[in-house]
Amino acid sequence: MSKPTIACVIAPEKFRDEELFVPKAAFEKAGYQTVIASTRIGTASGMLGGFAIATCPISDLKAADLAALVVVGGAGSHAYLWGHADLHALVRAMATAGKPVAAICISPAVLARAGVLKGRKATVFKDRASIAELEKAEAAYEPRACVVDGNIITASGPEAAAEFADEILRLLKAPPR
């Protein structure tokens, strides 16, 4: 039997290195399999010079196959992920299934645009465009490092990467409600 899988979605360029690598290491240490997905398969470049191999296009991810979904931030998120229709559909499917849906840095805007933050508490990297996306989606913006509201986990940036990973793992271990 294979291990439960957590999908980490990154932009093909300018993803934030520690927002991928810190949670991914924590998930694997806890016994989860991880898959890196992006808008295209192949080598993706991080903002700090790191690289990751995206082995799966976002369009191939299915909520039924995943334990959790993590949308990584970084400057590339706005260009590649905020408006990605397949990613929005996956976010909605995961949220409807009650599975953990997580986004860090500017990527909570993806959750906002997918329509899963209405009436929910959330955080995001403190910049005008990102906060505006949360407000437009009728989310309750909280200027904190990490916010959990039900099955939705959001974090404000790279300094919150370890706490973000811990909260995702905590939700995965919690009994279903």
CSV table of C-alpha atoms in Angstrom, one decimal:
chain,number,residue,atom,x,y,z
A,1,MET,CA,0.0,0.0,0.0
A,2,SER,CA,1.4,3.4,-0.9
A,3,LYS,CA,1.8,6.3,1.5
A,4,PRO,CA,-0.8,9.1,1.6
A,5,THR,CA,0.2,11.8,-0.9
A,6,ILE,CA,0.5,15.6,-0.3
A,7,ALA,CA,0.7,17.7,-3.5
A,8,CYS,CA,2.9,20.7,-3.4
A,9,VAL,CA,2.0,23.1,-6.2
A,10,ILE,CA,4.7,25.6,-7.4
A,11,ALA,CA,5.1,28.2,-10.1
A,12,PRO,CA,7.6,27.0,-12.8
A,13,GLU,CA,9.8,30.0,-11.9
A,14,LYS,CA,10.2,32.2,-8.9
A,15,PHE,CA,8.6,29.9,-6.3
A,16,ARG,CA,9.8,30.7,-2.8
A,17,ASP,CA,12.4,28.0,-2.0
A,18,GLU,CA,11.8,27.6,1.8
A,19,GLU,CA,8.1,27.5,1.3
A,20,LEU,CA,8.5,24.4,-0.7
A,21,PHE,CA,11.5,22.7,0.8
A,22,VAL,CA,10.7,23.2,4.6
A,23,PRO,CA,7.2,21.7,4.4
A,24,LYS,CA,8.2,19.0,1.9
A,25,ALA,CA,10.9,17.8,4.3
A,26,ALA,CA,8.5,17.8,7.2
A,27,PHE,CA,5.9,15.9,5.3
A,28,GLU,CA,8.3,13.2,4.2
A,29,LYS,CA,9.8,12.9,7.7
A,30,ALA,CA,6.2,12.3,8.9
A,31,GLY,CA,5.8,9.5,6.4
A,32,TYR,CA,3.9,11.2,3.6
A,33,GLN,CA,4.7,10.9,0.0
A,34,THR,CA,5.0,14.3,-1.8
A,35,VAL,CA,4.4,15.2,-5.4
A,36,ILE,CA,5.5,18.5,-6.9
A,37,ALA,CA,3.1,19.8,-9.5
A,38,SER,CA,3.2,22.9,-11.6
A,39,THR,CA,1.8,24.5,-14.8
A,40,ARG,CA,4.4,22.4,-16.7
A,41,ILE,CA,6.6,19.4,-15.8
A,42,GLY,CA,10.3,19.7,-15.6
A,43,THR,CA,12.8,21.9,-13.7
A,44,ALA,CA,11.3,24.8,-11.8
A,45,SER,CA,13.5,27.6,-10.4
A,46,GLY,CA,13.2,29.2,-6.9
A,47,MET,CA,13.7,32.8,-6.0
A,48,LEU,CA,16.7,32.0,-3.9
A,49,GLY,CA,18.4,29.8,-6.5
A,50,GLY,CA,17.0,26.4,-5.6
A,51,PHE,CA,15.5,24.0,-8.1
A,52,ALA,CA,12.7,21.5,-7.9
A,53,ILE,CA,11.4,19.0,-10.5
A,54,ALA,CA,7.7,19.2,-11.2
A,55,THR,CA,6.7,15.7,-12.1
A,56,CYS,CA,3.0,16.3,-12.6
A,57,PRO,CA,1.0,19.0,-14.3
A,58,ILE,CA,-1.7,20.6,-12.1
A,59,SER,CA,-4.4,19.3,-14.4
A,60,ASP,CA,-3.5,15.6,-13.5
A,61,LEU,CA,-4.0,16.1,-9.8
A,62,LYS,CA,-7.2,14.5,-8.4
A,63,ALA,CA,-8.6,15.3,-5.0
A,64,ALA,CA,-9.5,11.7,-4.4
A,65,ASP,CA,-5.8,10.8,-4.7
A,66,LEU,CA,-4.5,13.4,-2.2
A,67,ALA,CA,-4.3,13.7,1.6
A,68,ALA,CA,-3.6,17.4,1.3
A,69,LEU,CA,-3.0,20.2,-1.1
A,70,VAL,CA,-0.3,22.9,-0.6
A,71,VAL,CA,0.1,25.9,-2.8
A,72,VAL,CA,3.6,27.4,-2.5
A,73,GLY,CA,4.2,31.1,-2.8
A,74,GLY,CA,6.8,33.3,-4.3
A,75,ALA,CA,6.7,36.0,-7.0
A,76,GLY,CA,5.8,33.4,-9.6
A,77,SER,CA,2.5,32.6,-8.0
A,78,HIS,CA,0.8,35.7,-9.2
A,79,ALA,CA,1.7,35.1,-12.8
A,80,TYR,CA,1.2,31.3,-12.9
A,81,LEU,CA,-1.1,30.2,-10.2
A,82,TRP,CA,-3.6,32.9,-9.2
A,83,GLY,CA,-5.7,32.6,-12.3
A,84,HIS,CA,-5.2,28.8,-13.0
A,85,ALA,CA,-8.6,27.3,-13.6
A,86,ASP,CA,-7.5,23.7,-13.0
A,87,LEU,CA,-5.9,24.7,-9.7
A,88,HIS,CA,-9.1,26.5,-8.7
A,89,ALA,CA,-11.2,23.4,-9.4
A,90,LEU,CA,-8.8,21.2,-7.4
A,91,VAL,CA,-8.9,23.6,-4.5
A,92,ARG,CA,-12.7,23.5,-4.5
A,93,ALA,CA,-12.7,19.7,-4.7
A,94,MET,CA,-10.3,19.3,-1.8
A,95,ALA,CA,-12.2,21.9,0.3
A,96,THR,CA,-15.5,20.2,-0.4
A,97,ALA,CA,-14.0,16.8,0.5
A,98,GLY,CA,-12.9,18.3,3.9
A,99,LYS,CA,-9.2,17.7,3.1
A,100,PRO,CA,-6.5,20.1,4.2
A,101,VAL,CA,-6.0,22.9,1.7
A,102,ALA,CA,-3.0,25.1,2.4
A,103,ALA,CA,-1.4,28.2,0.8
A,104,ILE,CA,1.5,30.3,1.9
A,105,CYS,CA,2.9,33.8,1.0
A,106,ILE,CA,0.9,35.4,-1.8
A,107,SER,CA,-0.7,32.0,-2.7
A,108,PRO,CA,-3.8,32.4,-0.4
A,109,ALA,CA,-5.0,34.5,-3.3
A,110,VAL,CA,-5.4,31.3,-5.2
A,111,LEU,CA,-7.8,30.0,-2.5
A,112,ALA,CA,-9.6,33.4,-2.6
A,113,ARG,CA,-10.1,33.2,-6.3
A,114,ALA,CA,-11.2,29.6,-6.1
A,115,GLY,CA,-14.0,30.8,-3.8
A,116,VAL,CA,-13.1,28.8,-0.7
A,117,LEU,CA,-12.3,31.7,1.7
A,118,LYS,CA,-15.7,33.4,1.9
A,119,GLY,CA,-16.4,33.9,5.6
A,120,ARG,CA,-13.1,32.2,6.6
A,121,LYS,CA,-10.2,33.6,8.6
A,122,ALA,CA,-7.0,33.7,6.5
A,123,THR,CA,-3.6,35.4,6.3
A,124,VAL,CA,-1.4,36.3,3.3
A,125,PHE,CA,1.9,38.0,2.6
A,126,LYS,CA,1.4,41.6,3.6
A,127,ASP,CA,1.1,43.3,0.2
A,128,ARG,CA,-1.8,45.3,-1.1
A,129,ALA,CA,-2.7,43.1,-4.0
A,130,SER,CA,-2.7,39.9,-2.0
A,131,ILE,CA,-4.7,41.4,0.9
A,132,ALA,CA,-7.2,42.9,-1.7
A,133,GLU,CA,-7.7,39.4,-3.1
A,134,LEU,CA,-8.7,38.1,0.3
A,135,GLU,CA,-11.0,41.0,1.0
A,136,LYS,CA,-12.6,40.7,-2.5
A,137,ALA,CA,-13.3,37.0,-1.6
A,138,GLU,CA,-15.0,38.1,1.7
A,139,ALA,CA,-12.3,36.4,3.8
A,140,ALA,CA,-11.5,37.8,7.3
A,141,TYR,CA,-7.8,38.8,6.8
A,142,GLU,CA,-5.7,38.3,10.0
A,143,PRO,CA,-2.2,39.7,9.9
A,144,ARG,CA,-0.6,36.7,11.6
A,145,ALA,CA,2.1,34.2,10.6
A,146,CYS,CA,-0.3,31.2,10.3
A,147,VAL,CA,-4.0,30.9,10.4
A,148,VAL,CA,-6.1,27.7,10.5
A,149,ASP,CA,-9.9,27.9,9.9
A,150,GLY,CA,-11.4,24.4,9.6
A,151,ASN,CA,-9.5,22.6,6.8
A,152,ILE,CA,-8.0,25.8,5.4
A,153,ILE,CA,-4.4,26.7,6.4
A,154,THR,CA,-2.8,29.9,5.3
A,155,ALA,CA,0.6,31.4,6.1
A,156,SER,CA,2.1,34.8,5.5
A,157,GLY,CA,5.6,33.9,4.1
A,158,PRO,CA,8.9,32.0,4.4
A,159,GLU,CA,9.4,32.8,8.1
A,160,ALA,CA,6.2,30.8,8.8
A,161,ALA,CA,7.1,27.7,6.7
A,162,ALA,CA,7.9,25.4,9.6
A,163,GLU,CA,4.7,26.4,11.5
A,164,PHE,CA,2.7,26.1,8.3
A,165,ALA,CA,4.0,22.5,7.8
A,166,ASP,CA,3.3,21.6,11.5
A,167,GLU,CA,-0.3,22.9,11.2
A,168,ILE,CA,-0.9,20.9,8.0
A,169,LEU,CA,0.4,17.7,9.7
A,170,ARG,CA,-1.7,18.4,12.8
A,171,LEU,CA,-4.8,18.6,10.6
A,172,LEU,CA,-3.9,15.4,8.8
A,173,LYS,CA,-3.6,13.6,12.2
A,174,ALA,CA,-6.8,15.0,13.5
A,175,PRO,CA,-9.8,12.7,13.4
A,176,PRO,CA,-12.3,13.5,10.6
A,177,ARG,CA,-15.2,15.7,11.8
